[in-house]
Short mmCIF file of N, CA and C in Angstrom, two decimals:
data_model
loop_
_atom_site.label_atom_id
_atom_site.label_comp_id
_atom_site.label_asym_id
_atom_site.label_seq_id
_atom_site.Cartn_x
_atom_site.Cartn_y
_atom_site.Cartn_z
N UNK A 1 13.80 -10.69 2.79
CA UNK A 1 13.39 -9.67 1.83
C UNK A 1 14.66 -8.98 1.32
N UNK A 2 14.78 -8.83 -0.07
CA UNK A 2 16.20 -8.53 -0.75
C UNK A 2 15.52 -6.90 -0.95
N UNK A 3 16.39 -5.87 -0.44
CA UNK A 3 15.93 -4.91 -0.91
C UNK A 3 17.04 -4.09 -1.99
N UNK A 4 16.42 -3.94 -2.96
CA UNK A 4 17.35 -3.17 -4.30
C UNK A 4 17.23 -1.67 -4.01
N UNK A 5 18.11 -0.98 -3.89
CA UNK A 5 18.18 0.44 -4.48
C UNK A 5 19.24 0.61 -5.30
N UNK A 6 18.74 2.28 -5.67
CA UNK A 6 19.39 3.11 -6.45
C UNK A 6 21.19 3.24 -6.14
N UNK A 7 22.11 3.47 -6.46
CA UNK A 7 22.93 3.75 -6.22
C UNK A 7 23.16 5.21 -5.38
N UNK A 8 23.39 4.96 -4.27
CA UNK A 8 23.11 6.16 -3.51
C UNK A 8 22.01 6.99 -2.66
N UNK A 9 20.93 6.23 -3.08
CA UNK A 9 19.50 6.46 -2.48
C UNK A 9 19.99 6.56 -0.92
N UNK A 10 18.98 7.64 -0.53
CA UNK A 10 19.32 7.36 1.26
C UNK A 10 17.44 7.43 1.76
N UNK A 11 16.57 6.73 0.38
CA UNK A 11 15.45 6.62 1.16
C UNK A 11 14.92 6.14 2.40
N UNK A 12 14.39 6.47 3.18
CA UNK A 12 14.31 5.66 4.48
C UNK A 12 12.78 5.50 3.84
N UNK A 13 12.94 3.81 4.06
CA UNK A 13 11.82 2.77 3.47
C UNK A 13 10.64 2.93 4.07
N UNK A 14 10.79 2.86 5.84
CA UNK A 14 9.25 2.73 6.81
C UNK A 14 9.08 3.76 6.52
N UNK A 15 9.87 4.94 6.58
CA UNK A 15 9.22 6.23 6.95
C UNK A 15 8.32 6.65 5.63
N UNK A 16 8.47 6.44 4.74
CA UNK A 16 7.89 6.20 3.35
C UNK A 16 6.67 5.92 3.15
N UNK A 17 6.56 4.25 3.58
CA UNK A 17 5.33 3.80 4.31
C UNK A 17 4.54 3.85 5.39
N UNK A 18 5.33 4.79 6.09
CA UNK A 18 4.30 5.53 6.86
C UNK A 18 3.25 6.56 6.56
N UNK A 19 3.53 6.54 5.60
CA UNK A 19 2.80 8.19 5.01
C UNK A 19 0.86 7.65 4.50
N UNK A 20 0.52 8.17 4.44
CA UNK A 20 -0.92 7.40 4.04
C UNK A 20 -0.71 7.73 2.28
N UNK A 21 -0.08 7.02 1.77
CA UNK A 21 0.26 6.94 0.31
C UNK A 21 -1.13 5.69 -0.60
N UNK A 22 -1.38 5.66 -1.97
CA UNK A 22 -1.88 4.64 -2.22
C UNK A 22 -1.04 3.40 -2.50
N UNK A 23 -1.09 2.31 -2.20
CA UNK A 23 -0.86 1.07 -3.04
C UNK A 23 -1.31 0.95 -4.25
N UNK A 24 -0.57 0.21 -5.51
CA UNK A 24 -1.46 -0.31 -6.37
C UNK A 24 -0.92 -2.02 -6.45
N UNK A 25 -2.18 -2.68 -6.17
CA UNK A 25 -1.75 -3.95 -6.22
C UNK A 25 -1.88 -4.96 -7.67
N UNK A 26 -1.20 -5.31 -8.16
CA UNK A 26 -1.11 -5.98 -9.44
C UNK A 26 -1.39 -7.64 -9.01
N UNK A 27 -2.71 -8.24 -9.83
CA UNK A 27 -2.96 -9.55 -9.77
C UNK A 27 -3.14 -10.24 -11.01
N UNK A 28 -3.48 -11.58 -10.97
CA UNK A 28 -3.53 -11.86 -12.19
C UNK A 28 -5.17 -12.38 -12.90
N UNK A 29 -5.45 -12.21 -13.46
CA UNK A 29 -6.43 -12.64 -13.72
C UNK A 29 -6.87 -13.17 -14.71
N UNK A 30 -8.03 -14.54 -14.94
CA UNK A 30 -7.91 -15.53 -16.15
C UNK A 30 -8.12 -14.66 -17.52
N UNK A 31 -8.53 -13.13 -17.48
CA UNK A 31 -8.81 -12.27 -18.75
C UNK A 31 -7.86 -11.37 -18.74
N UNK A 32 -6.58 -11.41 -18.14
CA UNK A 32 -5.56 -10.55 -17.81
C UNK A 32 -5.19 -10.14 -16.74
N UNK A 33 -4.31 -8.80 -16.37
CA UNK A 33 -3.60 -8.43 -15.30
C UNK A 33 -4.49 -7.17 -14.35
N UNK A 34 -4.63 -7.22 -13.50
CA UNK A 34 -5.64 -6.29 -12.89
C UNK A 34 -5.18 -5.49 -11.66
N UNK A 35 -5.07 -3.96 -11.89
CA UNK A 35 -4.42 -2.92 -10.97
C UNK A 35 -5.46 -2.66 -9.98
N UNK A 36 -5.39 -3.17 -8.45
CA UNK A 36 -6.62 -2.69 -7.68
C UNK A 36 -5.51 -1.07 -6.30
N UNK A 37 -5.96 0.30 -6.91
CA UNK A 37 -5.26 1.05 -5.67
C UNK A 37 -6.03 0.79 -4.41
N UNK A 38 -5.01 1.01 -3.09
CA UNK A 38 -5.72 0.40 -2.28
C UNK A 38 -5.07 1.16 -0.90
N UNK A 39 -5.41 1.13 0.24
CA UNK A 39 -4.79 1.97 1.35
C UNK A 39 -3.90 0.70 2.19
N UNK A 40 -2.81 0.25 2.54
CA UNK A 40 -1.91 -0.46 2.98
C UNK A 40 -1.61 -0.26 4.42
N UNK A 41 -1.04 -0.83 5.46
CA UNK A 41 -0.29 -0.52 6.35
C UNK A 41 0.94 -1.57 6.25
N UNK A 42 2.17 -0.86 6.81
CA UNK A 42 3.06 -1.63 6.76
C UNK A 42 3.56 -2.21 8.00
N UNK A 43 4.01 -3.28 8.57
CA UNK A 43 4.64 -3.98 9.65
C UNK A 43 5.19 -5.39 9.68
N UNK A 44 6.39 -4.83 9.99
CA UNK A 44 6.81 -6.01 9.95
C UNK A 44 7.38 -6.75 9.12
N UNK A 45 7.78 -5.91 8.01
CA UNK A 45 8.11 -6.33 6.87
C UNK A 45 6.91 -6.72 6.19
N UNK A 46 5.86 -6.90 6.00
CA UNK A 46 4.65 -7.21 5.59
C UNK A 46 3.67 -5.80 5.22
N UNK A 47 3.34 -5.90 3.79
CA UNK A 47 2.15 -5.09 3.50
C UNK A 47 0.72 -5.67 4.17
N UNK A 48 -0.22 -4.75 4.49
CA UNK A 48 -1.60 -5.49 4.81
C UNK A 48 -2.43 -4.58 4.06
N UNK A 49 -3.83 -5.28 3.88
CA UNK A 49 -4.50 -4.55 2.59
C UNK A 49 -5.74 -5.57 3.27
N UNK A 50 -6.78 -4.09 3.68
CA UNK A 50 -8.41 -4.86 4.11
C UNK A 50 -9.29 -5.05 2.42
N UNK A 51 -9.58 -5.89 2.56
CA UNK A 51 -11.20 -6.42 1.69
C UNK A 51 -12.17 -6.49 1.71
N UNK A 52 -12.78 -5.93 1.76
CA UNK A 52 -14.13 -5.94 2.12
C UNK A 52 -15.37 -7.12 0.45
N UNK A 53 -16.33 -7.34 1.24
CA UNK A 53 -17.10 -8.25 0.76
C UNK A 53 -17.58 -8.00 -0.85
N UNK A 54 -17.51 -6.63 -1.22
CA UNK A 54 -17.34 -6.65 -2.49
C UNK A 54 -16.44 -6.35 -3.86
N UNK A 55 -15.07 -6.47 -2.86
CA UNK A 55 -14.13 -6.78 -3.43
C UNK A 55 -13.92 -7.61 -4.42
N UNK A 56 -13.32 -7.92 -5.26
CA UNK A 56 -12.57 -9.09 -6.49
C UNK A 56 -11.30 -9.21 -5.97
N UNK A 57 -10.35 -8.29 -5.46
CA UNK A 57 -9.10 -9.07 -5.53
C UNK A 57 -8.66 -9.97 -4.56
N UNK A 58 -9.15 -10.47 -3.62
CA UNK A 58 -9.04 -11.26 -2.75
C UNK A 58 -9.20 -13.11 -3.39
N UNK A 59 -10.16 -12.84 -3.95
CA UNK A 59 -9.94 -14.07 -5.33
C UNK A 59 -9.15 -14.19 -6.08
N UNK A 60 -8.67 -13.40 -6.72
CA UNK A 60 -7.55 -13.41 -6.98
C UNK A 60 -6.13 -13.68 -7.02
N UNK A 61 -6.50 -12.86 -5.48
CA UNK A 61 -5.17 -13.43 -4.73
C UNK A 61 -5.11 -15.31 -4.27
N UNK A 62 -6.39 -15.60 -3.58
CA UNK A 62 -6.54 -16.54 -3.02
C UNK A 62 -5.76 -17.75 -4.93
N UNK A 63 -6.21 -17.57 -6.01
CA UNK A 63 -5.91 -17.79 -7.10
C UNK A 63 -4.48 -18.29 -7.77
N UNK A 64 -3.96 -16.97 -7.10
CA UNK A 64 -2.72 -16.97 -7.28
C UNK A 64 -1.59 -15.96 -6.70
N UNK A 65 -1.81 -16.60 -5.74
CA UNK A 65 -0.90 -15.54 -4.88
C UNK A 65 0.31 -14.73 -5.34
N UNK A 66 1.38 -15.04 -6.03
CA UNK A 66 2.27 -14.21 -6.93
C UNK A 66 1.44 -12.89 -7.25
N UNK A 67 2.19 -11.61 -6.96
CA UNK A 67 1.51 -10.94 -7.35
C UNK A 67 2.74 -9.07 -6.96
N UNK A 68 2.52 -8.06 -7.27
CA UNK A 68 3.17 -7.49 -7.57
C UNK A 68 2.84 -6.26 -6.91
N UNK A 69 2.99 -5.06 -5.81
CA UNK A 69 2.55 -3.83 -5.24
C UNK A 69 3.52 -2.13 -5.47
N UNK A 70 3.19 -1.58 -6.25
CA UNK A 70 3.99 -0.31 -6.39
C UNK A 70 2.87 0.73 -5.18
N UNK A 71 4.28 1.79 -4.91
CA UNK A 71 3.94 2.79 -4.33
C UNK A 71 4.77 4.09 -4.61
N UNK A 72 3.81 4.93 -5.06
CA UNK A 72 4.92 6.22 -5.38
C UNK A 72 4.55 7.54 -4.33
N UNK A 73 5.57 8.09 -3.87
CA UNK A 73 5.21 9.73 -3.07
C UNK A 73 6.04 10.43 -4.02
N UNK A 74 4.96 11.42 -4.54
CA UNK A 74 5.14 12.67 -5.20
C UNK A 74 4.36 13.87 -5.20
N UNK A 75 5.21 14.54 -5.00
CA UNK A 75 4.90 15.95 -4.70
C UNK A 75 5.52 16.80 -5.87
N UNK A 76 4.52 17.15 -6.68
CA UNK A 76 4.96 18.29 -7.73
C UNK A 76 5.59 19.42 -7.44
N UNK A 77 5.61 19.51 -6.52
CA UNK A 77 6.16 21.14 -5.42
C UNK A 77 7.44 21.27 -5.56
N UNK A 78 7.42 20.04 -4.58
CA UNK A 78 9.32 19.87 -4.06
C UNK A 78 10.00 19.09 -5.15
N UNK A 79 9.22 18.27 -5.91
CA UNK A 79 10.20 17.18 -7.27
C UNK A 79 10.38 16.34 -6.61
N UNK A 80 9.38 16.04 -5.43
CA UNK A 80 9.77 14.60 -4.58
C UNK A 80 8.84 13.21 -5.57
N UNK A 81 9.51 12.16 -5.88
CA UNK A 81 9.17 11.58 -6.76
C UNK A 81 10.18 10.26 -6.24
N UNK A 82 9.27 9.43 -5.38
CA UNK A 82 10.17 8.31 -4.81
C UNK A 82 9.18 7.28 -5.23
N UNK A 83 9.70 6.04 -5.85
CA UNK A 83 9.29 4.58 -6.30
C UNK A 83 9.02 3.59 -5.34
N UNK A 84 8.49 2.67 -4.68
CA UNK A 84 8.89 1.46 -4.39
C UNK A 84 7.97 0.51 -4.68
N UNK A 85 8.77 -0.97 -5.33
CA UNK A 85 7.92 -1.50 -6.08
C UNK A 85 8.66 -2.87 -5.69
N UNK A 86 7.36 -3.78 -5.25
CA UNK A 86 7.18 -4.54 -4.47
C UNK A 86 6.91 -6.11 -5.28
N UNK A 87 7.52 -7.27 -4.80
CA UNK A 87 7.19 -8.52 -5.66
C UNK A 87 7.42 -9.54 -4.70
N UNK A 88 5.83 -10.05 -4.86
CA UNK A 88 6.21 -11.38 -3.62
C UNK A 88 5.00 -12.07 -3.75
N UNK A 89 4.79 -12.79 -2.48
CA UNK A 89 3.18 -13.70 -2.65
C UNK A 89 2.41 -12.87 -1.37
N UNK A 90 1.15 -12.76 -1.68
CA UNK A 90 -0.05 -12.52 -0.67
C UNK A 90 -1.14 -13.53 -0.33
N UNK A 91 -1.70 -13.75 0.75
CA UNK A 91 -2.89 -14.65 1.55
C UNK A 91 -3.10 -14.01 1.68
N UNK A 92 -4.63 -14.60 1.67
CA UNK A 92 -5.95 -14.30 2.48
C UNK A 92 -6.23 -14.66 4.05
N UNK A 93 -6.07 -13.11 4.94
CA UNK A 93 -6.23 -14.06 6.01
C UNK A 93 -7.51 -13.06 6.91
N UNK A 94 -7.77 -14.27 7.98
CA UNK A 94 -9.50 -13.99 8.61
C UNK A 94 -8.81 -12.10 9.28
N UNK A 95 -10.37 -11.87 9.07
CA UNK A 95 -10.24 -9.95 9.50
C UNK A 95 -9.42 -9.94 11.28
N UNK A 96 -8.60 -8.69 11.10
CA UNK A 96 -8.47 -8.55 12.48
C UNK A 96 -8.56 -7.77 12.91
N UNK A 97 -9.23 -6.96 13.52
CA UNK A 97 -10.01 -5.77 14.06
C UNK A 97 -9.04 -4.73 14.24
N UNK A 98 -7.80 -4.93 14.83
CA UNK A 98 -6.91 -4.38 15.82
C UNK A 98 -5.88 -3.74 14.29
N UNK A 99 -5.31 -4.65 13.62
CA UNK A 99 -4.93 -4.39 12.71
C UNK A 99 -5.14 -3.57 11.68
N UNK A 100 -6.95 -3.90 11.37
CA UNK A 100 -7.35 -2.61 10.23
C UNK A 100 -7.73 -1.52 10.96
N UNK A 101 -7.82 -1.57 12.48
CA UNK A 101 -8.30 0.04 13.13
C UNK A 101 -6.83 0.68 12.71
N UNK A 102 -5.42 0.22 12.85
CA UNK A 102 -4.66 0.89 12.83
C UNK A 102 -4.21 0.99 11.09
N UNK A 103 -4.57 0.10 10.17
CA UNK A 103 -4.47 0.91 8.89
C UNK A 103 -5.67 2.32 8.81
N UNK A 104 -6.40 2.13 9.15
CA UNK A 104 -7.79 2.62 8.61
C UNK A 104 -7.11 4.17 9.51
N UNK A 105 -6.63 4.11 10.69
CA UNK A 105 -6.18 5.06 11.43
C UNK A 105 -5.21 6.12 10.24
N UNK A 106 -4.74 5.42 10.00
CA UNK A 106 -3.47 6.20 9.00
C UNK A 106 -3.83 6.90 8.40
N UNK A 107 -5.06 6.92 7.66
CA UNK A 107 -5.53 7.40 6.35
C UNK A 107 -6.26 8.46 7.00
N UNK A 108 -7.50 8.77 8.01
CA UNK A 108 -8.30 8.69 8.50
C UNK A 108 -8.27 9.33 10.03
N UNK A 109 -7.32 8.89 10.78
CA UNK A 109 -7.20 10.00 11.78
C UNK A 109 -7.56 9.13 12.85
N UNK A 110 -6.97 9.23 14.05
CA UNK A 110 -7.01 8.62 15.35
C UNK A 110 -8.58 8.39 15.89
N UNK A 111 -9.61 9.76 15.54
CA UNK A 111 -10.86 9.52 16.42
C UNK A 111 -11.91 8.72 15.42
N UNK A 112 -11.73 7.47 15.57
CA UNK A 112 -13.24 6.53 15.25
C UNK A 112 -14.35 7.51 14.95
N UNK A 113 -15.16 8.60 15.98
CA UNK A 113 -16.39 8.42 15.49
C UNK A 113 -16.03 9.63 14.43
N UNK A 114 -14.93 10.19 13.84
CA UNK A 114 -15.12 11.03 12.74
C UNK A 114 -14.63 10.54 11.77
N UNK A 115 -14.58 9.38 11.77
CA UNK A 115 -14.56 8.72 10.19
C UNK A 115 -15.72 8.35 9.23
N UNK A 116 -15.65 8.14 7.85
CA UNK A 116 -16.64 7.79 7.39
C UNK A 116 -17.32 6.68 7.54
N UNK A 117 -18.63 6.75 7.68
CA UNK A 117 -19.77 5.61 8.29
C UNK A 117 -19.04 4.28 7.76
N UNK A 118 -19.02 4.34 6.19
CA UNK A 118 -18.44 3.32 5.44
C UNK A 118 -17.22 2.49 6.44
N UNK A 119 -16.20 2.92 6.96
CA UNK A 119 -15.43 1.99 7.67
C UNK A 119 -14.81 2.45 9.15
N UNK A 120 -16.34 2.26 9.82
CA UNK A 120 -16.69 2.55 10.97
C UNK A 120 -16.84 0.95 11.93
N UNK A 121 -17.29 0.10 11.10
CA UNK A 121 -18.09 -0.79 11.47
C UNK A 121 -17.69 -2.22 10.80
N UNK A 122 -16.71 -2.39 10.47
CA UNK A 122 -15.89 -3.35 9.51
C UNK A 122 -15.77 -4.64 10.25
N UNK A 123 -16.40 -5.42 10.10
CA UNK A 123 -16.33 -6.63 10.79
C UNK A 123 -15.45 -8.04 9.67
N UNK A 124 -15.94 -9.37 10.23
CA UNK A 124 -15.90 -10.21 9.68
C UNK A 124 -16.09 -11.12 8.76
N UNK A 125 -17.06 -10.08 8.12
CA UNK A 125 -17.61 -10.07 6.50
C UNK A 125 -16.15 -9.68 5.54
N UNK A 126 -15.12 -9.09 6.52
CA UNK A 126 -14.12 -8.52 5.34
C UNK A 126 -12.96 -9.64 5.36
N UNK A 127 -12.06 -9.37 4.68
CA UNK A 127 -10.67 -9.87 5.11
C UNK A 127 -9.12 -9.24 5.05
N UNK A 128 -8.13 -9.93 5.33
CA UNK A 128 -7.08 -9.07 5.28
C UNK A 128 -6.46 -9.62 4.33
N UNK A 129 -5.64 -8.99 3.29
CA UNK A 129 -4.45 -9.47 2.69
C UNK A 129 -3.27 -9.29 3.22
N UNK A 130 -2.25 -10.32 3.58
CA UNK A 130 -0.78 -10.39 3.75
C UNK A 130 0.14 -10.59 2.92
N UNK A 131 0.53 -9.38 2.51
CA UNK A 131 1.47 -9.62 1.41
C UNK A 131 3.38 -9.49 2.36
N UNK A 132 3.54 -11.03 1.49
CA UNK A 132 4.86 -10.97 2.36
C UNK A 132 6.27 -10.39 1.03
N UNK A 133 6.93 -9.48 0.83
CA UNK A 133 8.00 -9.42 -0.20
C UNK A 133 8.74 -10.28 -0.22
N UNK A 134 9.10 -10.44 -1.26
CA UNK A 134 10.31 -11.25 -1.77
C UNK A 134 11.62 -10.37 -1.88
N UNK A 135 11.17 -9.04 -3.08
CA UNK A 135 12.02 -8.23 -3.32
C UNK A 135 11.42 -6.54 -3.21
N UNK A 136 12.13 -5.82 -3.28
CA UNK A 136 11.75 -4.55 -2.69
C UNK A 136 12.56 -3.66 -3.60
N UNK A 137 11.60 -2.70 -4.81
CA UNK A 137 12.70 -1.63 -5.55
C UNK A 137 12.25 -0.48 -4.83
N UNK A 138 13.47 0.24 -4.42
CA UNK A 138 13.18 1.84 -3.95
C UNK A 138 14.43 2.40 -4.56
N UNK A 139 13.74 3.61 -5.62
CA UNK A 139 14.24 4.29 -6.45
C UNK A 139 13.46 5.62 -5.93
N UNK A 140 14.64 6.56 -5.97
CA UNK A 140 14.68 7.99 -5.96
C UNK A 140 14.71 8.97 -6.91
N UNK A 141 13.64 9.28 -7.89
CA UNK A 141 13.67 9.58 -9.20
C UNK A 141 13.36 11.47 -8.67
N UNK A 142 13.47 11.69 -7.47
CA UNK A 142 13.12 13.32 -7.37
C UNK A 142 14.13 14.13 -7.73
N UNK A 143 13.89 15.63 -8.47
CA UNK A 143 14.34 16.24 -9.33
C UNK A 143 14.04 17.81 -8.94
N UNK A 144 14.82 18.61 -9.48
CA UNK A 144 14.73 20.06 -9.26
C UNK A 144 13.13 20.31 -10.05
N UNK A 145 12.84 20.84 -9.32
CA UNK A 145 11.29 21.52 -9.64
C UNK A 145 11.58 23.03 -10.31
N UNK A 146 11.25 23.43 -11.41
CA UNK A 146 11.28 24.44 -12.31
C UNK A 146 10.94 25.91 -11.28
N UNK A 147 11.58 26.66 -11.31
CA UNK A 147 11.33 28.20 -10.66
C UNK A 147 9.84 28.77 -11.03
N UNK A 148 9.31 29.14 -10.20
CA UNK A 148 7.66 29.81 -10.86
C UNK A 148 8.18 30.47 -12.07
N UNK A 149 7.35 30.47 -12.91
CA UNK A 149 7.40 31.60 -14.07
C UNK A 149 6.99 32.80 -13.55
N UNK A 150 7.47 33.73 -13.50
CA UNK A 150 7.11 35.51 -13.34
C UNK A 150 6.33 36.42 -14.52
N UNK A 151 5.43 36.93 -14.14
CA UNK A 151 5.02 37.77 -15.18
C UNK A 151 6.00 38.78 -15.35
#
């Protein structure tokens, strides 16, 4: 995995992706290009991204794996405004329990039974995407945030 930065960036990449941020995953599709946001975990050098059964982009992918993932953290507050934008191929691979408890954890919070019903119960009806990078942009576009205005 070639990773590009900024000249000077001192982003630290995992810690980045640690954050419960959205993905947006870019695929291709026979009527055009299609943005699905999505909740990620990272390991291993590898994005993972669950599917569930009424998903589309998993066809997609399966389609044509080439395919493209941005992620931005910004905070209007601080002028934190960090890029990383992702290009490589993704599979379809069979669900793994262990894996999406700990994405689903991220977002969602350590105790199972206080999550929503919806992905409580996620079996083998779903699947996982493995997206492996090729290349990796992390750009540091954060900026001084304007002083409150005072009456």
């Amino acid at each position: 995995m070639r990773i590009i930065r900024d000249v000077g960036t001192g982003v630290d990449l995992d810690a980045v992706l640690a954050k419960p941020l959205v993905a947006h995953l870019a695929t291709s599709a026979p009527k055009g290009p299609r943005d699905s946001p999505l909740w990620f975990l990272w390991e291993k050098e590898r994005l993972w991204i669950i599917g569930t059964a009424g998903d589309t982009f998993p066809e997609r992918v399966r389609q044509t794996p080439a395919c493209a993932i941005g992620i931005v953290d910004f905070d209007a507050s601080s002028g934190t405004f960090i890029h990383i934008g992702f290009r490589g191929t993704a599979d379809v691979k069979p669900f793994e329990k262990q894996r999406a408890d700990r994405l689903l954890a991220k977002y969602l919070g350590p105790e199972r039974a206080a999550w929503d019903p919806r992905f409580q119960a996620l079996g083998q009806e779903n699947v996982l995407i493995g997206f492996q990078p090729e290349s990796v942009v992390v750009r540091d576009q954060s900026y001084q945030p304007p002083s409150p205005i005072r009456e």
